[in-house]
Short mmCIF file of C-alpha atoms in Angstrom, two decimals:
data_model
loop_
_atom_site.label_atom_id
_atom_site.label_comp_id
_atom_site.label_asym_id
_atom_site.label_seq_id
_atom_site.Cartn_x
_atom_site.Cartn_y
_atom_site.Cartn_z
CA MET A 288 101.68 24.63 138.01
CA ARG A 289 104.82 26.85 138.35
CA ILE A 290 105.03 29.70 140.92
CA THR A 291 108.12 32.24 140.65
CA GLY A 292 108.72 34.39 143.53
CA LEU A 293 109.17 38.04 142.80
CA GLY A 294 110.05 39.31 146.16
CA HIS A 295 107.97 40.55 149.12
CA ALA A 296 104.38 39.47 148.23
CA GLY A 297 104.79 39.21 144.53
CA MET A 298 104.60 36.13 142.40
CA PHE A 299 104.20 34.72 139.08
CA ILE A 300 101.81 31.75 138.77
CA GLU A 301 102.03 29.71 135.32
CA THR A 302 98.96 27.32 135.01
CA GLU A 303 97.06 25.16 132.33
CA GLY A 304 94.75 28.08 131.94
CA GLY A 305 97.07 31.08 131.92
CA SER A 306 99.40 32.85 134.10
CA ILE A 307 98.60 35.51 136.99
CA LEU A 308 101.05 38.12 138.09
CA CYS A 309 100.43 38.90 141.63
CA ASP A 310 101.57 41.93 143.85
CA PRO A 311 104.54 42.73 141.93
CA VAL A 312 106.69 45.44 143.50
CA ILE A 313 110.31 47.01 143.03
CA GLY A 314 109.92 49.99 145.27
CA PRO A 315 111.02 51.92 147.14
CA SER A 316 107.38 52.37 148.94
CA PHE A 317 106.18 54.33 151.55
CA PHE A 318 108.05 57.72 150.98
CA GLY A 319 111.32 55.75 150.13
CA SER A 320 111.43 53.51 153.10
CA TRP A 321 110.64 49.82 152.17
CA PHE A 322 112.55 48.03 149.62
CA PRO A 323 111.74 44.18 148.92
CA PHE A 324 114.34 42.13 150.66
CA PRO A 325 116.28 40.72 148.91
CA ASP A 326 116.94 42.79 146.11
CA ASN A 327 114.41 41.82 143.06
CA ARG A 328 115.54 44.04 140.38
CA GLY A 329 117.48 41.39 138.46
CA LEU A 330 114.15 39.51 137.46
CA ASP A 331 112.77 39.49 133.85
CA TRP A 332 110.09 41.94 134.65
CA GLU A 333 109.06 42.33 130.97
CA ARG A 334 108.35 38.52 130.83
CA PHE A 335 106.06 38.83 134.01
CA GLY A 336 104.34 41.74 132.65
CA ALA A 337 103.12 39.92 129.86
CA ALA A 338 100.85 37.44 131.94
CA ASP A 339 97.29 36.77 131.34
CA PHE A 340 95.73 38.21 134.58
CA LEU A 341 96.93 40.86 137.16
CA TYR A 342 96.11 40.35 140.80
CA ILE A 343 96.45 43.19 143.55
CA SER A 344 95.54 42.03 146.75
CA HIS A 345 95.15 45.33 148.35
CA ARG A 346 96.23 49.03 147.87
CA HIS A 347 99.19 49.26 150.18
CA ARG A 348 102.31 50.33 148.29
CA ASP A 349 104.16 47.28 149.29
CA HIS A 350 101.74 45.35 147.13
CA LEU A 351 100.78 47.98 144.58
CA ASP A 352 103.93 49.59 142.74
CA PRO A 353 102.58 52.26 140.31
CA ALA A 354 105.87 53.02 138.49
CA LEU A 355 106.40 48.99 138.05
CA LEU A 356 102.82 48.72 136.67
CA ARG A 357 103.41 51.44 134.24
CA ARG A 358 106.89 50.59 133.09
CA HIS A 359 106.37 46.69 132.71
CA VAL A 360 102.74 45.63 132.69
CA ARG A 361 100.68 45.59 129.37
CA ARG A 362 97.77 47.89 129.54
CA ASP A 363 95.26 45.19 128.09
CA ILE A 364 95.85 42.77 131.06
CA ARG A 365 92.85 41.30 132.71
CA VAL A 366 92.75 42.80 136.17
CA LEU A 367 91.12 40.45 139.00
CA LEU A 368 89.64 43.08 141.28
CA PRO A 369 88.55 41.97 144.77
CA GLU A 370 85.05 42.69 145.64
CA TYR A 371 85.68 45.69 148.30
CA PRO A 372 83.02 48.09 149.83
CA THR A 373 84.67 51.03 148.42
CA ASP A 374 86.09 51.52 144.92
CA ASP A 375 89.65 53.01 145.85
CA LEU A 376 91.48 50.15 144.49
CA GLU A 377 89.75 50.31 141.38
CA LYS A 378 90.27 53.93 140.94
CA ASP A 379 94.13 53.24 141.74
CA ILE A 380 94.19 50.77 138.82
CA ARG A 381 92.18 52.92 136.46
CA ALA A 382 94.15 55.88 137.07
CA LEU A 383 97.24 53.74 135.64
CA GLY A 384 95.55 52.97 132.58
CA PHE A 385 94.14 49.49 133.11
CA GLU A 386 90.64 49.28 132.18
CA ASN A 387 90.18 45.43 131.34
CA ILE A 388 88.60 44.95 134.96
CA GLU A 389 87.37 41.28 135.91
CA TYR A 390 84.90 42.19 138.96
CA THR A 391 85.22 39.05 141.10
CA GLN A 392 82.57 38.27 143.77
CA ALA A 393 83.82 37.36 147.17
CA GLY A 394 84.49 33.62 148.02
CA VAL A 395 82.99 32.73 144.38
CA PRO A 396 85.23 30.55 142.25
CA LEU A 397 85.85 31.84 138.45
CA HIS A 398 86.77 29.40 135.73
CA PHE A 399 88.97 30.25 132.72
CA GLY A 400 89.36 27.08 130.88
CA ALA A 401 91.43 24.79 132.95
CA LEU A 402 92.14 27.66 135.47
CA LYS A 403 89.77 27.99 138.63
CA LEU A 404 90.44 30.71 140.91
CA MET A 405 88.92 32.46 143.85
CA VAL A 406 89.44 35.83 145.21
CA THR A 407 88.50 36.14 149.16
CA PRO A 408 88.55 39.69 150.31
CA LEU A 409 88.25 41.10 153.96
CA ARG A 410 86.63 44.20 154.64
CA ALA A 411 87.05 45.41 158.14
CA PRO A 412 88.23 48.87 158.80
CA SER A 413 91.84 47.44 159.60
CA ASP A 414 91.93 45.09 156.74
CA GLY A 415 94.30 46.74 154.45
CA PRO A 416 92.35 48.89 155.72
CA ILE A 417 89.13 48.25 154.14
CA GLY A 418 90.42 45.79 152.00
CA ASP A 419 92.79 42.75 151.87
CA SER A 420 92.43 39.40 150.15
CA SER A 421 93.72 36.12 149.39
CA LEU A 422 93.91 34.11 146.19
CA SER A 423 93.16 30.52 145.78
CA VAL A 424 94.19 28.67 142.56
CA ASP A 425 93.61 25.37 140.93
CA ASP A 426 94.38 24.23 137.42
CA GLY A 427 93.70 20.46 137.75
CA THR A 428 97.40 19.81 138.33
CA ALA A 429 98.01 21.57 141.51
CA SER A 430 96.16 23.77 144.10
CA ILE A 431 97.69 26.71 146.08
CA LEU A 432 96.54 29.31 148.47
CA ASN A 433 98.19 32.66 148.38
CA GLN A 434 96.92 33.99 151.54
CA ASN A 435 99.30 37.05 151.37
CA ASP A 436 98.72 39.67 154.26
CA SER A 437 95.21 38.50 154.82
CA HIS A 438 94.02 37.29 158.08
CA PRO A 439 90.74 35.32 157.00
CA LEU A 440 88.25 34.65 159.49
CA ASP A 441 86.05 31.79 157.82
CA LEU A 442 88.68 29.34 156.97
CA GLU A 443 86.30 26.68 156.27
CA ARG A 444 84.76 28.33 153.48
CA LEU A 445 88.10 29.51 152.24
CA LEU A 446 89.50 25.94 152.15
CA GLY A 447 86.15 24.72 150.50
CA PHE A 448 87.69 25.75 147.37
CA SER A 449 90.37 23.01 147.38
CA LYS A 450 92.71 21.65 149.60
CA PRO A 451 95.97 23.62 148.85
CA GLU A 452 99.23 21.66 148.26
CA ALA A 453 101.25 24.79 148.65
CA TYR A 454 100.71 27.63 151.04
CA PHE A 455 102.15 31.39 150.82
CA THR A 456 101.42 33.57 153.82
CA GLN A 457 102.99 36.65 155.60
CA VAL A 458 104.83 35.79 158.60
CA SER A 459 106.76 39.31 159.03
CA GLY A 460 104.84 42.31 160.15
CA ALA A 461 103.77 45.49 158.47
CA ILE A 462 103.42 47.86 161.46
CA TRP A 463 105.46 50.83 163.10
CA TRP A 464 104.84 49.54 166.53
CA PRO A 465 107.44 50.14 168.70
CA MET A 466 109.77 51.36 166.63
CA VAL A 467 108.44 54.99 166.21
CA TYR A 468 107.24 55.43 169.61
CA ASP A 469 108.49 57.54 172.29
CA LEU A 470 109.56 54.76 174.76
CA PRO A 471 112.35 53.74 177.05
CA GLN A 472 114.86 51.39 175.03
CA ASP A 473 114.12 48.50 177.32
CA ALA A 474 110.54 48.83 176.83
CA LYS A 475 110.95 48.95 173.06
CA GLN A 476 112.95 45.92 173.30
CA ASN A 477 110.17 44.03 175.33
CA PHE A 478 107.44 45.41 173.34
CA ALA A 479 109.27 44.25 169.84
CA GLN A 480 109.73 40.75 171.38
CA LEU A 481 106.08 40.65 172.30
CA LYS A 482 105.20 41.88 168.63
CA ARG A 483 107.34 39.15 166.89
CA ASP A 484 106.00 36.39 169.30
CA ALA A 485 102.57 37.45 168.50
CA GLN A 486 102.99 37.39 164.67
CA ASN A 487 104.67 33.91 164.93
CA LYS A 488 101.81 32.70 166.90
CA ARG A 489 99.23 33.98 164.31
CA ALA A 490 101.25 32.70 161.29
CA MET A 491 101.40 29.22 163.02
CA TYR A 492 97.96 29.14 163.85
CA TYR A 493 97.08 29.54 159.98
CA ILE A 494 99.74 27.13 159.22
CA GLU A 495 98.19 24.67 161.36
CA LYS A 496 94.57 25.22 160.06
CA VAL A 497 95.59 25.18 156.35
CA ASP A 498 97.60 22.26 156.86
CA ALA A 499 99.20 22.20 153.51
CA GLU A 500 102.16 20.06 153.14
CA HIS A 501 104.22 22.66 151.65
CA VAL A 502 104.51 26.19 153.32
CA PHE A 503 106.18 29.27 151.82
CA PRO A 504 106.60 32.11 154.11
CA MET A 505 106.77 35.58 152.21
CA ALA A 506 105.49 39.42 152.33
CA GLY A 507 108.36 40.55 154.08
CA PRO A 508 110.42 41.76 155.71
CA PRO A 509 111.57 44.80 154.16
CA MET A 510 114.91 46.60 153.82
CA PHE A 511 115.19 49.95 155.38
CA LEU A 512 118.00 51.83 153.27
CA ARG A 513 117.45 55.15 154.55
CA GLU A 514 120.08 56.01 157.10
CA GLU A 515 117.80 56.93 159.74
CA LEU A 516 115.86 53.81 159.50
CA PHE A 517 118.74 51.32 158.72
CA ARG A 518 118.93 50.26 162.37
CA PHE A 519 115.46 48.95 162.48
CA ASN A 520 116.14 46.15 159.65
CA GLY A 521 115.33 42.79 160.82
CA TRP A 522 114.88 42.53 164.45
CA GLY A 523 116.97 45.64 164.90
CA ALA A 524 120.56 46.55 165.58
CA GLU A 525 119.46 46.81 169.25
CA ASP A 526 116.68 44.15 169.22
CA ASP A 527 114.00 46.56 169.08
CA SER A 528 112.30 45.98 165.66
CA ILE A 529 109.97 43.29 164.65
CA PHE A 530 110.61 42.06 161.24
CA THR A 531 111.35 38.37 161.23
CA ASP A 532 112.99 37.17 157.86
CA GLN A 533 111.96 33.81 156.03
CA ARG A 534 114.83 31.94 157.48
CA GLN A 535 114.22 32.99 161.15
CA PHE A 536 110.40 31.89 160.73
CA LEU A 537 111.36 28.60 159.34
CA ALA A 538 113.54 27.79 162.00
CA HIS A 539 110.55 28.34 164.43
CA MET A 540 108.33 26.57 162.40
CA ARG A 541 110.29 23.51 162.32
CA GLN A 542 110.30 23.26 165.93
CA LEU A 543 106.54 23.58 166.29
CA ARG A 544 105.55 21.62 162.91
CA PRO A 545 108.25 19.51 161.88
CA GLU A 546 105.52 17.22 160.02
CA GLN A 547 105.28 20.22 157.26
CA ARG A 548 108.02 21.33 155.14
CA GLY A 549 109.04 25.08 154.93
CA TYR A 550 110.89 26.73 152.13
CA GLU A 551 112.63 29.87 151.41
CA PHE A 552 110.58 31.81 148.86
CA LEU A 553 112.74 34.61 147.40
CA PRO A 554 113.30 36.52 144.26
CA GLY A 555 113.69 34.00 141.56
CA THR A 556 112.43 30.81 143.59
CA GLN A 557 110.76 28.54 141.27
CA VAL A 558 108.23 26.11 142.45
CA ASP A 559 107.00 23.44 140.29
CA LEU A 560 103.87 21.49 141.33
CA VAL A 561 102.60 18.68 139.37
CA ASN A 562 100.02 16.10 140.61
CA GLY A 563 101.69 16.15 144.28
CA GLU A 564 105.18 16.22 143.27
CA ILE A 565 107.21 19.51 144.03
CA THR A 566 110.44 20.65 142.73
CA VAL A 567 111.96 24.07 144.09
CA THR A 568 114.91 25.78 142.49
CA GLN A 569 116.67 28.98 142.81
CA THR A 570 117.01 30.88 139.64
CA LEU A 571 118.00 34.60 140.42
CA TYR A 572 120.75 33.62 143.25
CA THR A 573 122.84 30.90 144.12
CA GLN A 574 122.86 29.01 147.28
CA ASP A 575 126.06 30.55 148.68
CA GLU A 576 124.71 33.99 147.71
CA ILE A 577 121.18 33.23 149.45
CA ASP A 578 123.24 31.92 152.57
CA ARG A 579 125.35 35.31 152.71
CA VAL A 580 121.81 37.34 152.45
CA PHE A 581 120.81 35.46 155.55
CA ASP A 582 123.84 34.73 157.65
CA ASP A 583 125.68 37.86 156.69
CA LYS A 584 122.69 40.12 156.78
CA TRP A 585 124.06 43.38 157.95
CA ALA A 586 126.85 43.36 155.53
CA TYR A 587 124.37 42.57 152.71
CA LEU A 588 121.97 45.37 153.80
CA ALA A 589 124.94 47.93 154.09
CA GLU A 590 125.88 46.96 150.49
CA GLN A 591 122.36 47.70 149.40
CA ARG A 592 122.24 50.91 151.44
CA ASP A 593 125.23 52.41 149.87
CA ALA A 594 124.26 51.18 146.17
CA ARG A 595 120.74 52.56 146.21
CA GLN A 596 120.72 56.15 147.59
CA ASP A 597 120.05 57.72 144.42
CA GLU A 598 116.48 56.04 144.50
CA ILE A 599 115.89 57.79 147.83
CA ARG A 600 117.09 61.05 146.73
CA ALA A 601 114.67 60.54 143.60
CA GLU A 602 111.72 59.79 145.83
CA GLU A 603 112.50 62.96 148.16
CA ALA A 604 112.58 65.28 144.91
CA GLY A 605 109.31 63.95 144.14
CA ARG A 606 107.49 65.12 147.09
CA SER A 607 105.39 68.19 147.12
CA GLU A 608 106.65 71.71 148.35
CA VAL A 609 105.77 72.22 151.86
CA LEU A 610 102.78 74.55 152.75
CA PRO A 611 103.18 77.38 155.07
CA PRO A 612 101.61 76.49 158.41
CA GLU A 613 98.45 78.49 158.14
CA GLU A 614 97.82 76.89 154.50
CA MET A 615 98.61 73.29 155.95
CA LEU A 616 96.22 73.83 158.96
CA GLN A 617 93.47 75.12 156.75
CA ALA A 618 93.73 72.40 154.31
CA ILE A 619 93.64 69.75 156.93
CA LYS A 620 90.78 71.61 158.89
CA GLU A 621 88.53 71.83 155.49
CA TRP A 622 89.39 68.12 154.68
CA TRP A 623 89.05 66.56 158.24
CA GLU A 624 86.35 68.39 160.11
CA PRO A 625 83.41 67.19 157.79
CA LEU A 626 84.67 63.67 158.03
CA LEU A 627 84.89 64.15 162.19
CA ARG A 628 81.24 65.23 162.22
CA ARG A 629 80.31 61.98 160.39
CA ALA A 630 82.37 60.04 162.60
CA ARG A 631 80.72 59.73 165.90
CA THR A 632 81.58 56.08 167.02
CA ILE A 633 85.30 57.12 166.17
CA ARG A 634 85.18 60.29 167.93
CA ASN A 635 83.66 58.81 171.17
CA GLY A 636 86.06 55.85 170.75
CA VAL A 637 89.22 58.26 170.60
CA GLY A 638 87.63 60.70 173.40
CA GLY A 639 90.44 63.19 173.66
CA ASN A 640 92.56 65.52 171.91
CA VAL A 641 95.43 64.27 169.45
CA ARG A 642 98.53 66.77 168.92
CA PHE A 643 100.09 66.74 165.75
CA ARG A 644 103.52 68.75 165.21
CA ILE A 645 104.10 69.21 161.49
CA GLY A 646 107.10 71.08 160.70
CA ASP A 647 106.31 74.60 161.98
CA LEU A 648 102.81 73.80 162.52
CA ASP A 649 101.62 72.79 166.00
CA MET A 650 97.74 71.87 165.71
CA VAL A 651 95.47 69.60 167.90
CA VAL A 652 92.47 67.46 166.61
CA ASP A 653 89.78 67.72 169.13
CA PHE A 654 87.92 64.57 168.58
CA PRO A 655 84.85 64.99 170.97
CA ARG A 656 84.21 68.34 169.27
CA ALA A 657 85.05 67.40 165.86
CA LYS A 658 87.29 70.41 165.74
CA VAL A 659 90.95 71.00 163.98
CA ARG A 660 92.74 73.98 165.35
CA GLU A 661 96.20 75.25 166.50
CA TYR A 662 97.57 73.72 169.81
CA ALA A 663 97.12 75.85 172.85
CA GLY A 664 98.29 73.59 175.54
CA GLU A 665 95.55 71.11 175.72
CA GLU A 666 95.99 67.77 177.55
CA CYS A 667 96.45 65.29 174.68
CA ILE A 668 96.09 61.43 174.39
CA TYR A 669 98.34 61.02 171.57
CA TRP A 670 101.16 63.28 170.09
CA TYR A 671 102.67 62.80 166.57
CA THR A 672 105.77 64.53 164.83
CA ILE A 673 105.67 64.15 161.18
CA PRO A 674 107.89 66.04 158.59
CA ALA A 675 106.09 68.64 156.92
CA ASP A 676 107.03 67.50 153.37
CA LEU A 677 105.23 64.26 154.08
CA VAL A 678 101.97 66.01 154.97
CA SER A 679 102.20 68.44 152.32
CA THR A 680 102.35 65.61 149.55
CA ASN A 681 99.52 63.72 151.15
CA ILE A 682 97.53 66.87 150.90
CA ALA A 683 98.49 67.52 147.36
CA ASP A 684 97.95 63.74 146.34
CA GLY A 685 94.43 63.61 148.57
CA GLU A 686 96.00 60.44 150.17
CA ILE A 687 93.04 58.88 152.15
CA ASP A 688 95.04 56.18 154.00
CA TRP A 689 98.07 57.87 155.99
CA SER A 690 99.13 54.17 156.99
CA ASN A 691 99.84 53.58 153.40
CA SER A 692 102.00 56.81 153.41
CA ILE A 693 103.26 58.18 156.21
CA PHE A 694 102.90 55.69 159.15
CA LEU A 695 104.54 52.61 157.17
CA SER A 696 107.34 54.98 155.99
CA MET A 697 108.19 55.07 159.96
CA GLN A 698 109.57 58.67 159.20
CA PHE A 699 107.63 59.97 162.12
CA GLU A 700 107.53 59.95 165.95
CA VAL A 701 104.48 59.30 168.26
CA GLY A 702 103.92 59.04 172.12
CA ARG A 703 100.58 58.27 173.85
CA SER A 704 99.28 58.46 177.37
CA GLY A 705 97.50 55.18 177.51
CA LYS A 706 97.11 52.13 175.53
CA PHE A 707 96.76 52.03 171.81
CA ASN A 708 93.59 53.30 170.36
CA GLU A 709 92.33 51.54 167.35
CA PHE A 710 89.66 54.33 166.41
CA LEU A 711 92.22 56.86 166.12
CA THR A 712 94.53 54.57 163.71
CA THR A 713 91.30 53.81 161.72
CA PHE A 714 90.43 57.51 161.39
CA LEU A 715 93.89 58.23 160.09
CA LYS A 716 93.36 55.34 157.59
CA CYS A 717 89.82 56.42 156.44
CA LEU A 718 90.08 59.93 155.28
CA SER A 719 87.26 60.02 152.58
CA ARG A 720 83.67 60.39 153.02
CA ASP A 721 82.91 56.69 151.68
CA ARG A 722 85.49 55.09 154.17
CA ILE A 723 84.20 56.92 157.21
CA GLU A 724 80.55 55.99 156.29
CA TYR A 725 81.53 52.41 155.83
CA VAL A 726 83.49 52.23 158.99
CA GLU A 727 80.63 53.85 161.08
CA ASN A 728 78.16 51.54 159.59
CA TRP A 729 80.53 48.66 160.34
CA TYR A 730 81.12 49.50 163.85
CA ALA A 731 77.32 49.96 164.53
CA GLU A 732 76.83 46.29 163.53
CA GLN A 733 79.47 45.01 165.87
CA SER A 734 77.29 44.83 168.90
CA ASP A 735 76.78 41.07 169.34
CA GLN A 736 73.94 40.52 171.66
CA THR A 737 72.54 37.25 170.21
CA GLU A 738 74.94 34.39 169.70
CA ASP A 739 76.90 32.75 172.54
CA ALA A 740 79.28 29.95 172.93
CA GLU A 741 80.81 27.67 175.88
CA ILE A 742 84.57 28.12 175.90
CA GLY A 743 85.75 26.30 178.87
CA ASP A 744 84.00 27.54 182.15
CA TRP A 745 82.83 30.69 180.51
CA THR A 746 79.73 31.52 178.24
CA VAL A 747 81.09 34.41 175.78
CA GLN A 748 79.81 35.92 172.65
CA ARG A 749 80.84 33.96 169.91
CA ARG A 750 82.20 36.56 167.75
CA CYS A 751 85.34 38.66 168.81
CA PRO A 752 84.54 42.23 169.38
CA HIS A 753 87.56 43.20 167.28
CA LEU A 754 87.04 41.77 163.87
CA ARG A 755 84.36 39.11 164.32
CA ALA A 756 86.26 35.86 164.44
CA ASP A 757 84.64 32.66 165.71
CA LEU A 758 86.00 32.55 169.54
CA THR A 759 85.15 28.82 169.50
CA LYS A 760 88.05 28.47 167.03
CA THR A 761 90.50 31.32 167.88
CA GLY A 762 89.61 31.90 171.54
CA LYS A 763 91.75 30.46 174.60
CA ILE A 764 90.89 31.38 178.21
CA GLU A 765 93.65 31.29 180.86
CA ASP A 766 93.17 32.78 184.46
CA GLY A 767 90.14 34.58 183.40
CA VAL A 768 91.67 36.30 180.25
CA LEU A 769 90.47 35.69 176.95
CA THR A 770 92.89 35.90 174.25
CA CYS A 771 91.87 35.78 170.50
CA ALA A 772 94.61 34.04 168.55
CA LEU A 773 94.30 36.04 165.13
CA HIS A 774 95.55 39.24 166.65
CA ASP A 775 96.45 38.68 170.10
CA TRP A 776 93.67 40.92 171.71
CA LYS A 777 92.78 39.98 175.41
CA TRP A 778 89.55 40.36 177.32
CA ASP A 779 89.15 40.15 181.27
CA LEU A 780 86.14 38.15 181.32
CA ALA A 781 85.00 39.04 184.80
CA SER A 782 84.47 42.94 183.96
CA GLY A 783 84.12 42.31 180.23
CA LYS A 784 86.85 44.99 179.55
CA CYS A 785 89.31 44.81 176.58
CA LEU A 786 92.80 44.78 177.88
CA THR A 787 94.26 45.83 174.83
CA THR A 788 92.76 48.96 173.59
CA PRO A 789 89.85 51.27 174.83
CA GLY A 790 86.18 50.05 173.82
CA HIS A 791 85.48 46.65 172.32
CA PRO A 792 84.04 45.22 175.57
CA ILE A 793 83.08 41.51 175.37
CA ARG A 794 79.80 39.87 176.85
CA ALA A 795 80.63 36.96 179.28
CA SER A 796 79.24 35.02 181.97
CA ARG A 797 81.01 32.24 184.12
CA SER A 798 79.26 28.57 184.58
CA VAL A 799 79.45 27.28 187.92
CA ASP A 800 78.18 23.47 188.57
CA GLY A 801 76.51 23.26 185.34
CA GLY A 802 74.62 26.73 185.94
CA LEU A 803 75.41 30.34 184.96
CA THR A 804 76.46 32.80 187.45
CA GLU A 805 75.81 36.57 186.84
CA ALA A 806 79.24 37.77 185.93
CA ALA A 807 80.24 40.28 183.04
CA THR A 808 77.75 41.65 180.84
CA GLN A 809 78.73 43.67 178.07
CA PRO A 810 79.09 47.40 179.29
CA ALA A 811 78.46 50.33 177.26
CA ALA A 812 81.20 51.29 174.68
#
């Protein structure tokens, strides 16, 4: 088996039973903000586009690049479609002219001659959202796991496919916190450090559980080449950003898991696996060039910025004409109010007004009353400032996931009066009837009143209230606070209150001398 790095989360897998093109992206993505790091334009994209199979893990634009797919990938390629609860990804793929769809089943192996593969999707509202997945591949000579951005809950089932010799996983974040938030600089620096630590912790959790001999960090970081975003590359020009690069993570991994071997996986990295033997070579860059990318990163990024402004200008020229404020307000009102009326759990979870300043439009979304109207001085729990051309383009495109466009572009500002509100973020990721109905049903099924588990001196509900991870495997209790390792969410067990975000309480009681005392019961959401 041969695996070639294509940049970001992309890879080209050649096996005894055929080749698989995975998540190819040149970009720029997210309104011209994200470029793969390092530059991957020098790869032989025509060769990779002639693969036997195409696998797109999820529809985020740093994994699904419409322009690249149109330009380089043959239309009759067989597409491995993850089994998601909504058909948004399939619609995206068919709109690009790809009709040869292989409908996979969640966690069920498929056989194509010597090639065995399995697509394992995730379906929680925040996965992708409503869609993220991993790819397992075995051709009899080697086995690999391309976990990508996904954070699977049932690792035992996933690893039942085969024991991977090589493991490819995200270690750098894809988030806009805290960079775009209205915060003092020292707070941004502190929160950025906490976020980097949490990302490292999550990545190491999976690396330890998968326990593959060979580990390849990938799926980031991006390059930010727009002038206003350039300072947020890597850990930030002022240590206030969250994007850890491959070399930084590998140094961290060596400290904690010296028995496992980690490798830089870059555009052109070629990994040959044959019956337990591995050879890793670099085919696009020399080692001196790679060392300069990481050791003199800001100079490399500045060269890329200066050379690629034409791509940014081309993206800007393709945006929709800005709508007048009255038309924009009416368009959003007609789009969002029917969704809000269907989103009772989300409305209750948000529980207040959210302000949007969009160019000359100043509007408020009243979640409790399911109304969109002009802002009239109401007290708000969140407030966004977004360029009008971005919103106008999303309206024209009917973009149902604003994280997959505006938010990951980082071309906006936001403030809030309290903690992170997952319900608000979920609503802005799920701007279609199918998505809203799925999410409402998903939340309704999260009330876990049945199965409990013993963790230390506490009896708690076995499933995490956030994304239903098994807390006997991911939970740790210190000083009465339970932390789930997957996303670093925390609960005060004495009260059952979630310390990370409003809502999502947990059921818990404490054991004393072998007996249970009445303590926290799950309060009403």
